[in-house]
Amino acid sequence: MARGLILTSQAKSTSTTFLSSLSTCPAPLVSRRLSFRASSPFARFFCKCAREEHCPVQVTTAYKETFSKRMALAGLKPHHRVALGVSGGPDSMALCVLAADWKISGLESAGKESGFIDGLLAIIVDHGLRAESQEEAHMVRERVSEMGITCEIACCEWKDGKPEQGNLQEAAREMRYEMFHKVCIEQQFGILLLAHHADDQAELLVIRLSRNSGVLGLAGMAFTSQFFAKHAYSQGVDPTNGGIILVRPFLDFSKKDMYMICQENEQKWVEDPSNRSPLFVRNRIRMSLQKFSSSVFSSEVQSLISACRRTRAYVDKKCSNLLQEAVTVMGQGYAVIDLKTLNPSKVEDICLAKFIANVTQYISQRQRPIRGNTSKLLLRYMRTSPCKTSLTAAGCYLCPAPGSRGTKILVCCSVNCPLPSKVELFYSGSSAEEKCAIPYDLKEIMENAKTSSNLSSADASDVHFLNIASGSVLDEAKRLNIISESTYRSVLTLREEETNRFKFKPDVTPDYRPKYAIESVGTSHNQCLRPGQMGFFMNRFFISWKPCKEHVCREFTQEATSSNGGLVVEALDYKCRFCSLGHDMVAEIRHMVESDWLYLAELSKSQNVKKSDPDNAVSSTATEQALDKASSCLDYARVSAFRVLQLLKPIPVAARRSLPVLVDSQGLLLSIPSVSFKHCPCLEIEAKFQPRVPLGGGHSSFI
C-alpha cells in the first residue's frame, strides 16, 4: 500500500501500539452495528466516525438506491462476480459497504457457511514502498473481512527498482492496475469496482485543462472501461481472454458522501498522509479546489464535466459505428479503410481524428494518446480524397491501396517507427490449470450496459462541444451558461496556476519503465521460442508452437528415406535440423526482412514448375497435392516457398515487414506462420493476428 496513517508528532512513536490495538477492535458488519471505541486516544487519526452525528437512515437508503441504479447501468446484477479495489481509505471503505449491501439485498442466499458473501472479492495492493505497508495491508484486510467480504492482498515486485519521488504516483498507479488485473484473472473475476468519485473528476478536469486537453479529455474517467494488462501472469491463464471491466459507480457521489456512508455504518478508514503533500499535482489541485468549495461552484463544475461527457459519449458511439462500417482488418496484421463508406467530408473533425487514432493504435498497439501535430497530420491526410500519397505517423505506414485509385487506405504497422518489440513467452497451461482460462460472463454484462447506454445516449442536438477547439471549451461553456462568470474565472485561475507549475517543472529521470515505454524493432531483440510455448509478438501476433509427436517426425523421416533409397537428403547436402533436434529445437522470433523474401525466391526456383508457361501453372489444389507427396523436408520447403510467394505478393510490402518470422540459432528461416510457410512438415507453429487491445480500445461508457 502506498499510504499510511496520519499521526501527530506525539503519536508517531507509538504507531506500532496504535496499529496493534486497532487490529483487535471489532468492525461492524453490514447487517449490524457495533459500538465505536471512542475512548481510544488515537481513534481520530484512523477515522472520522462520530456517533453523535449520525445521518438519518433515509440518507443511507438514498445512497444504496443510487448505487444500485449505477450498477444496473453498468449491466451488473447481484449474481455477477465482482471484485473491489480497496486501499482502506474512506472512498474504498464506502464502496465495500454499498457493494456488500447490494449483494446481500439482491440475492436470497448471499453468504456461505464460511460467513463470506458469495461472488465478492476485495483486492488490497501492497506497493511495498514503505516499511509499514505490509502491516497496514493486513490491518485493512481484517476490517474488510469482518464485513463479510473475502479479501486478498497482492504484493508488488519492483523488478527494475522502486520508483523515485517524482514518478511515484504514476508508477504506483500503473503497478496497482496490473496487480488488480492479475488477481481478477486468476480468481475468475471479470468486473472490478473502483471508488473514484465526483471530486476526483473535478481534480482531473483542472489537470487536463492545464495540459490543454480537448473536450474528450475533459470528460474525465469513464463510467465503465476495459483494462488490458501487458502481461500474462501465470500458467493456465489464457492471455487472449481479454481485459477486465472497470466500473466506477461513485462518479455521482462527492467526497463528503464517502465520509457520510462510512459514518452512518460506523466504518473506520485509513487516511493517507501523502494526500497532503504538495509534491503531487492532484494534492495541490485538491487543496486549491477547497478555496472554491461553494455549492454553486461545485455544481457548475460538475455540469461542465457532464456536458463534456455527453460529447465524449456521442463521439465514441459514432466512431464505433464508423469502425464497423469502413474498416476491414486483414489477418496479416494491417487494416483497409474504405473512404467511400467513410465519407470523410461528412464526418466532424473530432470524430474523424478519433477514428483514425483508433485504427493506428490498434494496428501499432501503441496505446499512448495521439495528440498535437501528429493528430493534425493524420486528420489532414484523411481529409485528402482520393488518397494519393503515403504517410508514416503514430507507428503506422498509411498509403493508397493498390488498384483502388485512392478510394481505400492501407494502414500497416511501420517497423521503422518505435514499436513494442519485446516478445512475451509462456507455456500453455496443463489441464489442472485451465480453470484460470474459463471465460466469465462479460459478454452478457457488456450487452446489458450497451442497451442502457443506447437508451440514455444523446444525439448531436444535445452535444455542445463538437466543433470547439481544445483551448475554447471553457469559453463556450460560459457562453452557453453552463458555468457562471464567477466559476469561469475560478477555473481559469486554477488552470493557470497548474499550467505555470507544469511548464517550469524540473526534469526528473525515472528509474522505472513508464507505461508507454517502447523500443525499436530489430533482430537484436530476438526472443527464443521452444515447442510447447506461446507468445505475443509486438503485442499483435499470438504465436503458438505445439509440441510435435515424436512418431510423426519418425514416420516422416522413414518415409523420406525409403522412397529415395536413403540418399536424397545426403545427396542434396541438406539436413532438416528440426527432425534432427526434435523437442530440443529453439527458434528465434523477429519481423520479416527483405532477405527472407529473396531466400524464398531462391528456394522456390528449384521447384519443377515453369511459371512463364500458363499450361504448367500450378493450381492451389495441385500445390497441396505436391506438398502431400513431398519426399523430403527440402522438397516440402520448396513447394511451400513457391506457394507462400504467391500469397505474399498481394500483401503490401509494409505489411509484410511486420510479419513474425522464426529462424534457428544460425539464422536459417524455419517458418513464416502467418502465411503457413514452414521448412518441415513436422513444425506445428501457428500465428494469428490477435492484438492484445482490440479495435476501439474495448468496452467503455461515459453515461
XYZ file of C-alpha atoms in Angstrom, residues 199-482:
284
model
C -14.349 15.298 -6.586
C -11.750 13.165 -8.378
C -13.344 14.157 -11.666
C -13.099 17.855 -10.763
C -9.400 17.462 -9.967
C -8.829 15.670 -13.252
C -10.663 18.439 -15.123
C -8.215 21.063 -13.827
C -5.206 18.832 -14.543
C -6.281 18.280 -18.143
C -7.176 21.913 -18.663
C -3.635 22.790 -17.610
C -2.344 20.294 -20.208
C -4.537 21.870 -22.921
C -6.725 18.768 -23.329
C -9.708 18.859 -25.636
C -13.278 18.030 -24.779
C -12.663 14.275 -24.964
C -10.011 14.505 -22.268
C -12.109 16.872 -20.160
C -14.787 14.181 -19.983
C -12.619 12.610 -17.274
C -12.721 8.979 -16.227
C -15.100 6.603 -17.947
C -18.021 5.161 -16.016
C -17.065 1.753 -17.413
C -13.941 0.835 -19.341
C -11.919 -2.228 -20.222
C -8.404 -2.721 -18.901
C -5.919 -4.929 -20.729
C -2.779 -5.899 -18.874
C 0.573 -6.024 -20.596
C 1.488 -9.476 -19.319
C 0.133 -12.998 -18.946
C 0.864 -13.687 -15.324
C 0.679 -17.393 -14.732
C 0.404 -20.741 -16.399
C -3.096 -21.692 -17.371
C -4.259 -18.091 -17.811
C -5.403 -17.573 -21.375
C -3.715 -14.318 -22.494
C -6.332 -13.851 -25.209
C -9.179 -13.807 -22.704
C -9.369 -10.022 -22.926
C -9.409 -7.372 -20.257
C -11.398 -6.910 -17.122
C -14.135 -4.289 -16.942
C -13.554 -1.356 -14.600
C -16.720 0.156 -13.146
C -16.840 3.457 -11.236
C -20.272 3.595 -9.583
C -19.395 6.628 -7.383
C -18.977 9.266 -10.089
C -22.252 10.859 -8.956
C -21.071 10.898 -5.313
C -18.924 13.532 -3.615
C -16.103 13.105 -1.110
C -18.472 14.206 1.632
C -20.772 11.359 0.638
C -17.923 8.914 1.199
C -17.470 10.137 4.762
C -21.210 10.084 5.427
C -21.558 6.484 4.245
C -18.712 5.375 6.494
C -20.015 7.347 9.476
C -23.562 6.060 9.146
C -22.251 2.496 9.077
C -19.671 3.177 11.815
C -16.941 2.028 9.464
C -13.337 3.020 10.159
C -10.877 4.003 7.444
C -7.235 4.911 6.919
C -6.216 8.453 5.989
C -3.287 8.735 3.589
C -0.768 11.363 4.783
C 0.724 11.635 1.295
C -2.590 13.166 0.162
C -1.480 16.370 1.905
C 1.884 16.599 0.193
C 2.113 19.487 -2.326
C 4.683 17.492 -4.291
C 1.883 15.694 -6.127
C -0.235 17.532 -8.659
C -3.552 16.054 -7.527
C -2.899 17.132 -3.945
C -2.144 20.700 -4.983
C -5.301 20.924 -7.054
C -7.367 19.278 -4.328
C -6.207 21.847 -1.804
C -6.772 24.681 -4.298
C -10.302 23.466 -5.031
C -11.112 23.724 -1.341
C -10.859 27.507 -1.709
C -13.825 27.339 -4.109
C -15.968 24.891 -2.182
C -19.291 26.698 -2.573
C -22.224 24.580 -3.678
C -22.709 26.765 -6.779
C -19.102 26.309 -7.901
C -19.161 22.548 -7.333
C -22.490 22.163 -9.112
C -21.386 24.158 -12.147
C -18.078 22.290 -12.441
C -19.999 19.010 -12.449
C -22.364 20.423 -15.089
C -19.350 21.270 -17.251
C -17.964 17.754 -16.834
C -21.378 16.267 -17.686
C -21.553 18.324 -20.882
C -18.088 17.085 -21.878
C -19.121 13.517 -21.116
C -22.171 13.780 -23.367
C -19.887 14.941 -26.166
C -17.473 12.075 -25.479
C -20.293 9.521 -25.486
C -21.576 10.850 -28.821
C -18.116 10.787 -30.419
C -17.363 7.298 -29.118
C -20.627 5.915 -30.450
C -20.180 7.485 -33.880
C -16.575 6.256 -34.111
C -17.662 2.768 -33.131
C -20.172 2.733 -35.983
C -17.581 4.033 -38.466
C -15.053 1.409 -37.418
C -17.580 -1.346 -38.027
C -18.654 0.014 -41.406
C -15.484 1.376 -43.016
C -12.580 -0.709 -41.646
C -11.551 -4.211 -42.716
C -8.865 -5.907 -40.638
C -6.696 -8.367 -42.531
C -5.242 -11.488 -40.987
C -1.706 -10.431 -41.923
C -1.834 -7.525 -39.487
C -2.986 -4.493 -41.459
C -6.262 -2.630 -41.992
C -8.077 -1.268 -45.038
C -10.149 1.912 -44.746
C -12.867 2.341 -47.355
C -13.070 6.094 -47.993
C -16.313 5.805 -49.967
C -18.042 4.214 -46.996
C -16.368 6.516 -44.503
C -17.134 9.686 -46.497
C -14.688 11.887 -44.525
C -16.215 15.149 -45.770
C -19.382 14.359 -43.803
C -17.597 13.470 -40.552
C -16.796 16.081 -37.890
C -13.106 16.741 -37.243
C -13.299 15.465 -33.674
C -14.901 12.197 -34.790
C -12.547 11.684 -37.735
C -9.483 12.341 -35.562
C -10.747 9.847 -33.005
C -11.489 7.335 -35.777
C -8.009 7.338 -37.315
C -6.428 7.373 -33.853
C -8.341 4.189 -33.016
C -7.175 2.485 -36.205
C -3.499 3.405 -35.812
C -3.467 2.483 -32.115
C -4.936 -0.893 -32.952
C -2.547 -1.716 -35.783
C 0.576 -0.499 -33.970
C -0.613 -1.462 -30.463
C 0.888 1.778 -29.209
C -1.657 2.814 -26.625
C -0.255 6.271 -25.966
C -2.733 9.043 -26.881
C -2.279 10.652 -30.289
C -2.181 14.403 -29.813
C -0.859 17.665 -31.202
C 0.879 17.756 -34.567
C 0.558 14.008 -35.127
C -3.217 14.177 -34.736
C -3.427 17.166 -37.090
C -1.211 15.415 -39.630
C -3.398 12.311 -39.649
C -6.563 14.412 -39.867
C -5.274 16.309 -42.922
C -4.301 13.037 -44.544
C -7.791 11.615 -44.027
C -9.333 14.779 -45.466
C -7.467 14.300 -48.766
C -9.655 12.215 -51.001
C -8.864 10.410 -53.197
C -5.715 9.378 -51.358
C -2.561 9.792 -53.485
C 0.333 9.932 -51.037
C 1.793 7.888 -48.209
C 2.367 8.886 -44.593
C 4.279 7.478 -41.629
C 2.829 8.531 -38.282
C 1.798 7.109 -34.904
C 3.728 3.895 -35.506
C 1.929 3.186 -38.785
C 2.511 3.484 -42.507
C -0.518 4.739 -44.456
C -0.766 4.556 -48.253
C -3.333 4.132 -51.041
C -4.418 0.530 -51.542
C -3.083 -0.879 -54.851
C -5.736 -0.818 -57.562
C -8.199 1.262 -55.512
C -7.452 4.593 -57.268
C -7.159 6.247 -53.914
C -10.557 5.178 -52.613
C -9.023 2.882 -49.990
C -6.220 3.429 -47.488
C -3.919 0.738 -46.151
C -2.828 1.127 -42.532
C 0.229 -1.022 -41.791
C 2.470 -1.324 -38.779
C 5.687 0.551 -39.534
C 8.826 -1.267 -38.418
C 10.783 1.955 -38.958
C 8.975 3.554 -36.026
C 9.462 2.746 -32.357
C 7.223 -0.215 -31.591
C 6.715 -2.616 -28.699
C 9.120 -5.329 -29.769
C 9.532 -7.498 -26.715
C 8.059 -10.959 -27.139
C 6.293 -12.325 -24.100
C 6.663 -16.087 -23.892
C 4.812 -18.572 -21.705
C 3.852 -22.232 -21.650
C 0.304 -23.377 -22.254
C -1.355 -24.496 -19.047
C -1.930 -28.044 -18.009
C -5.432 -29.408 -17.617
C -5.246 -28.771 -13.875
C -4.565 -25.091 -14.550
C -7.124 -24.493 -17.278
C -9.639 -23.356 -14.708
C -7.991 -19.930 -14.869
C -8.863 -19.638 -18.549
C -12.604 -20.227 -18.148
C -14.321 -17.159 -19.665
C -16.613 -15.197 -17.429
C -19.955 -13.692 -18.445
C -18.530 -10.392 -19.686
C -20.378 -10.585 -22.983
C -23.749 -10.586 -21.221
C -22.684 -7.702 -18.974
C -21.417 -5.616 -21.890
C -24.624 -6.221 -23.834
C -26.688 -5.108 -20.840
C -24.537 -1.987 -20.475
C -24.791 -1.233 -24.190
C -28.570 -1.371 -24.008
C -28.571 1.056 -21.073
C -26.119 3.338 -22.859
C -28.220 3.460 -26.034
C -31.310 4.416 -24.032
C -29.542 7.348 -22.388
C -27.209 8.458 -25.224
C -27.530 11.956 -26.628
C -27.871 12.945 -30.267
C -25.969 15.745 -31.974
C -28.507 18.385 -30.899
C -27.687 17.742 -27.219
C -23.910 17.897 -27.731
C -22.295 21.296 -27.227
C -18.581 20.982 -27.915
C -18.285 19.045 -31.194
C -16.616 21.864 -33.129
C -14.821 23.628 -30.281
C -11.019 23.829 -30.159
C -9.244 22.412 -27.131
C -8.481 25.813 -25.611
C -12.012 27.173 -26.041
C -14.160 24.721 -24.068
C -14.363 26.984 -21.016
C -15.319 29.991 -23.149
C -18.061 28.022 -24.870
C -19.341 26.698 -21.548
C -19.622 30.258 -20.239
C -21.379 31.387 -23.430
C -23.912 28.570 -23.039
C -24.435 29.482 -19.351
C -23.235 26.067 -18.239
